[in-house]
Amino acid sequence: MLKTTNHNIYDEWLKKEASTLKSLINQNEISVPKFYDFFKIKNTSNLLMSFENGITLSEALNSNIPHKQKLKLIEKFGQYIYHLHSLDTNKFHFKHDDWLTHQLIKAEKYLNSNQTEGNQKLLTILKKEKPKYMKQTIIHGDYTIDNVLINLDGSFKFIDVSGMEIGDPRYDEALAIRKFINKHDYLNAFYKGYQYNKITFVEYNYFCNGLYEFF
């Protein structure tokens, strides 16, 4: 499979995804597509990786499968990110730093270059109202129902991993539940699988309706 871009911000993200996939080649704890190559042709960046058979969780939830099966998939969705957040960060080649501070710096950079939907007022609020620090874990960085692939054997695989790094697990949690925040049966299924933390409404709003606007 070939992913291609010639847009500045997407070029940065594609290069980061290539680096992440390459660093995860010789391990079996984080399931991702296999990295083959990253190369540039003129102004175009290209990432060559394995093609994975399957459908996204979003596609599965929009299909005609029984409701109970959908709840099981959402529970597994929660278990899957719980497993990632529980991994030993020292076993992987991810940079250790203050993730949230770094994200706010990037948000300001994107804002100043007109590459974001966020605005200065929102950024000022995010800087002023940073949530209480939580121990950092490995995070996906864009853990939505569109970025998990269900393989033919029923196993899950992370896709679109440009944001995978050591960071605040509440960011993953907020993005994971954003599409079903008002569906109590879906939320209950997710938290049956995800037992690392239960985000508060204030934290959810900060990460999902605040920080995510810049990315």
Coordinates of C-alpha atoms in Angstrom, one line a residue:
M1 CA 0.0 0.0 0.0
L2 CA 1.3 3.5 -0.9
K3 CA 0.4 6.6 1.0
T4 CA 1.4 9.9 -0.8
T5 CA 1.2 13.6 0.1
N6 CA 2.6 16.9 -1.1
H7 CA 1.1 19.1 1.6
N8 CA 3.5 20.5 4.2
I9 CA 1.7 19.4 7.4
Y10 CA 0.7 16.0 6.0
D11 CA 4.3 15.6 4.8
E12 CA 5.4 16.0 8.4
W13 CA 2.9 13.5 9.6
L14 CA 3.6 10.9 6.9
K15 CA 7.4 11.1 7.7
K16 CA 6.5 10.6 11.4
E17 CA 4.3 7.6 10.6
A18 CA 7.1 6.1 8.5
S19 CA 9.6 6.5 11.3
T20 CA 7.1 4.9 13.8
L21 CA 6.4 1.9 11.6
K22 CA 10.1 1.4 11.0
S23 CA 10.8 1.4 14.7
L24 CA 8.1 -1.2 15.3
I25 CA 9.4 -3.8 12.8
N26 CA 11.1 -6.1 15.3
Q27 CA 8.4 -6.5 17.9
N28 CA 5.1 -8.2 18.3
E29 CA 3.3 -6.3 21.1
I30 CA 2.0 -3.4 19.0
S31 CA 0.2 -4.6 15.8
V32 CA 0.7 -2.2 12.9
P33 CA 1.2 -2.4 9.1
K34 CA 4.6 -3.5 8.1
F35 CA 7.0 -0.8 6.9
Y36 CA 8.7 -1.2 3.6
D37 CA 10.1 2.2 2.5
F38 CA 9.8 5.9 2.7
F39 CA 11.0 8.1 -0.2
K40 CA 10.5 11.5 -1.8
I41 CA 10.0 12.2 -5.5
K42 CA 10.3 15.9 -6.2
N43 CA 7.8 17.5 -3.7
T44 CA 5.9 14.3 -2.9
S45 CA 6.5 12.1 0.1
N46 CA 5.7 8.4 -0.2
L47 CA 5.2 5.7 2.4
L48 CA 5.2 2.1 1.2
M49 CA 3.7 -0.4 3.7
S50 CA 1.8 -3.6 3.8
F51 CA -1.8 -3.8 2.6
E52 CA -4.0 -5.2 5.4
N53 CA -7.2 -7.0 4.7
G54 CA -10.2 -6.0 6.9
I55 CA -12.5 -3.2 7.8
T56 CA -12.3 -0.3 10.2
L57 CA -14.3 -0.4 13.4
S58 CA -16.3 2.5 12.1
E59 CA -17.4 0.4 9.1
A60 CA -18.3 -2.5 11.4
L61 CA -20.4 -0.3 13.6
N62 CA -22.3 1.1 10.6
S63 CA -23.0 -2.4 9.2
N64 CA -26.0 -4.7 9.8
I65 CA -24.3 -6.9 12.4
P66 CA -26.3 -7.6 15.6
H67 CA -26.2 -5.0 18.3
K68 CA -24.6 -7.4 20.8
Q69 CA -21.7 -8.0 18.4
K70 CA -21.2 -4.2 18.1
L71 CA -21.0 -4.0 21.9
K72 CA -18.4 -6.8 21.9
L73 CA -16.3 -4.9 19.3
I74 CA -16.4 -1.7 21.3
E75 CA -15.4 -3.6 24.4
K76 CA -12.5 -5.0 22.5
F77 CA -11.7 -1.5 21.2
G78 CA -11.4 -0.5 24.9
Q79 CA -9.3 -3.5 25.7
Y80 CA -7.0 -2.8 22.8
I81 CA -6.0 0.7 23.8
Y82 CA -5.8 -0.4 27.5
H83 CA -3.2 -2.9 26.4
L84 CA -1.2 -0.2 24.6
H85 CA -1.4 2.2 27.6
S86 CA -0.2 -0.6 29.9
L87 CA 3.0 -1.4 27.9
D88 CA 6.5 -0.7 29.3
T89 CA 7.5 2.6 27.6
N90 CA 11.2 1.7 28.1
K91 CA 10.9 -1.3 25.7
F92 CA 10.2 1.0 22.7
H93 CA 12.2 3.7 20.9
F94 CA 9.8 6.6 21.6
K95 CA 11.1 9.9 22.9
H96 CA 10.3 10.8 26.5
D97 CA 9.3 14.5 27.0
D98 CA 6.4 16.6 28.3
W99 CA 3.9 15.6 25.6
L100 CA 1.2 18.1 26.4
T101 CA 3.6 21.1 26.4
H102 CA 5.0 19.8 23.1
Q103 CA 1.5 19.5 21.6
L104 CA 0.7 23.1 22.6
I105 CA 3.9 24.3 20.9
K106 CA 2.9 22.5 17.7
A107 CA -0.6 23.8 17.9
E108 CA 0.8 27.4 18.0
K109 CA 3.1 26.6 15.1
Y110 CA 0.2 25.3 13.0
L111 CA -1.9 28.3 14.0
N112 CA 0.7 30.8 13.0
S113 CA 1.1 29.0 9.6
N114 CA -2.7 28.8 9.0
Q115 CA -2.7 25.0 9.0
T116 CA -5.3 24.3 11.6
E117 CA -9.0 24.8 12.4
G118 CA -8.1 26.0 15.9
N119 CA -7.9 29.7 16.9
Q120 CA -5.9 31.9 19.2
K121 CA -8.7 32.2 21.8
L122 CA -8.9 28.4 22.1
L123 CA -5.2 28.0 22.3
T124 CA -5.0 30.6 25.1
I125 CA -7.6 28.7 27.1
L126 CA -5.8 25.4 26.5
K127 CA -2.5 26.9 27.8
K128 CA -4.2 28.4 30.9
E129 CA -6.4 25.4 31.8
K130 CA -4.0 22.5 31.4
P131 CA -5.3 19.4 33.2
K132 CA -3.5 17.9 36.2
Y133 CA -0.5 15.8 35.0
M134 CA -1.1 12.1 34.5
K135 CA 1.6 9.5 34.1
Q136 CA 2.5 9.2 30.4
T137 CA 2.1 6.0 28.4
I138 CA 2.5 4.9 24.9
I139 CA -0.5 6.4 23.0
H140 CA -1.9 6.0 19.5
G141 CA -2.4 9.8 19.1
D142 CA -5.5 9.6 17.0
Y143 CA -7.4 6.7 18.5
T144 CA -10.7 6.9 16.7
I145 CA -13.0 4.2 15.4
D146 CA -11.7 5.0 11.9
N147 CA -8.1 4.2 12.9
V148 CA -8.5 0.6 14.1
L149 CA -8.6 -2.2 11.5
I150 CA -10.5 -5.4 12.2
N151 CA -8.6 -8.2 10.4
L152 CA -10.3 -11.2 8.8
D153 CA -9.4 -13.3 11.9
G154 CA -11.1 -10.9 14.2
S155 CA -7.9 -9.4 15.6
F156 CA -7.3 -5.6 15.8
K157 CA -4.5 -3.6 14.2
F158 CA -3.6 0.1 14.6
I159 CA -3.5 2.2 11.4
D160 CA -2.6 5.8 10.8
V161 CA 0.0 5.9 13.6
S162 CA 1.8 9.2 12.9
G163 CA 0.8 10.3 16.4
M164 CA 2.0 7.2 18.2
E165 CA 4.4 8.2 20.9
I166 CA 4.7 8.6 24.7
G167 CA 2.0 11.0 25.8
D168 CA -1.2 11.6 27.8
P169 CA -3.5 8.5 27.7
R170 CA -6.5 10.7 28.3
Y171 CA -6.1 12.1 24.7
D172 CA -6.6 8.6 23.3
E173 CA -9.5 7.9 25.7
A174 CA -11.3 11.2 24.7
L175 CA -10.9 10.5 20.9
A176 CA -12.0 6.9 21.4
I177 CA -15.4 7.7 22.9
R178 CA -16.1 10.9 20.9
K179 CA -18.4 9.2 18.3
F180 CA -20.5 7.6 21.0
I181 CA -20.2 10.0 23.9
N182 CA -24.1 10.1 24.2
K183 CA -24.7 6.3 23.7
H184 CA -24.6 4.9 27.2
D185 CA -24.5 1.2 26.1
Y186 CA -21.5 1.9 23.9
L187 CA -19.8 3.8 26.6
N188 CA -20.4 1.0 29.1
A189 CA -19.0 -1.5 26.7
F190 CA -15.9 0.6 26.1
Y191 CA -15.2 1.0 29.8
K192 CA -15.8 -2.7 30.4
G193 CA -12.6 -3.2 28.2
Y194 CA -10.7 0.0 29.1
Q195 CA -9.8 0.0 32.8
Y196 CA -6.8 2.3 32.9
N197 CA -8.7 5.5 33.7
K198 CA -12.1 7.1 33.3
I199 CA -11.9 10.6 32.0
T200 CA -13.9 13.4 33.5
F201 CA -16.1 15.6 31.4
V202 CA -13.7 18.6 31.8
E203 CA -10.8 16.4 30.7
Y204 CA -12.8 15.0 27.8
N205 CA -13.8 18.5 26.7
Y206 CA -10.2 19.7 26.9
F207 CA -8.7 17.0 24.8
C208 CA -11.5 16.3 22.3
N209 CA -13.1 19.7 21.8
G210 CA -10.0 21.7 22.5
L211 CA -6.6 20.2 21.7
Y212 CA -7.9 18.0 18.9
E213 CA -9.1 21.1 17.0
F214 CA -5.5 21.9 16.2
F215 CA -4.6 18.5 14.7

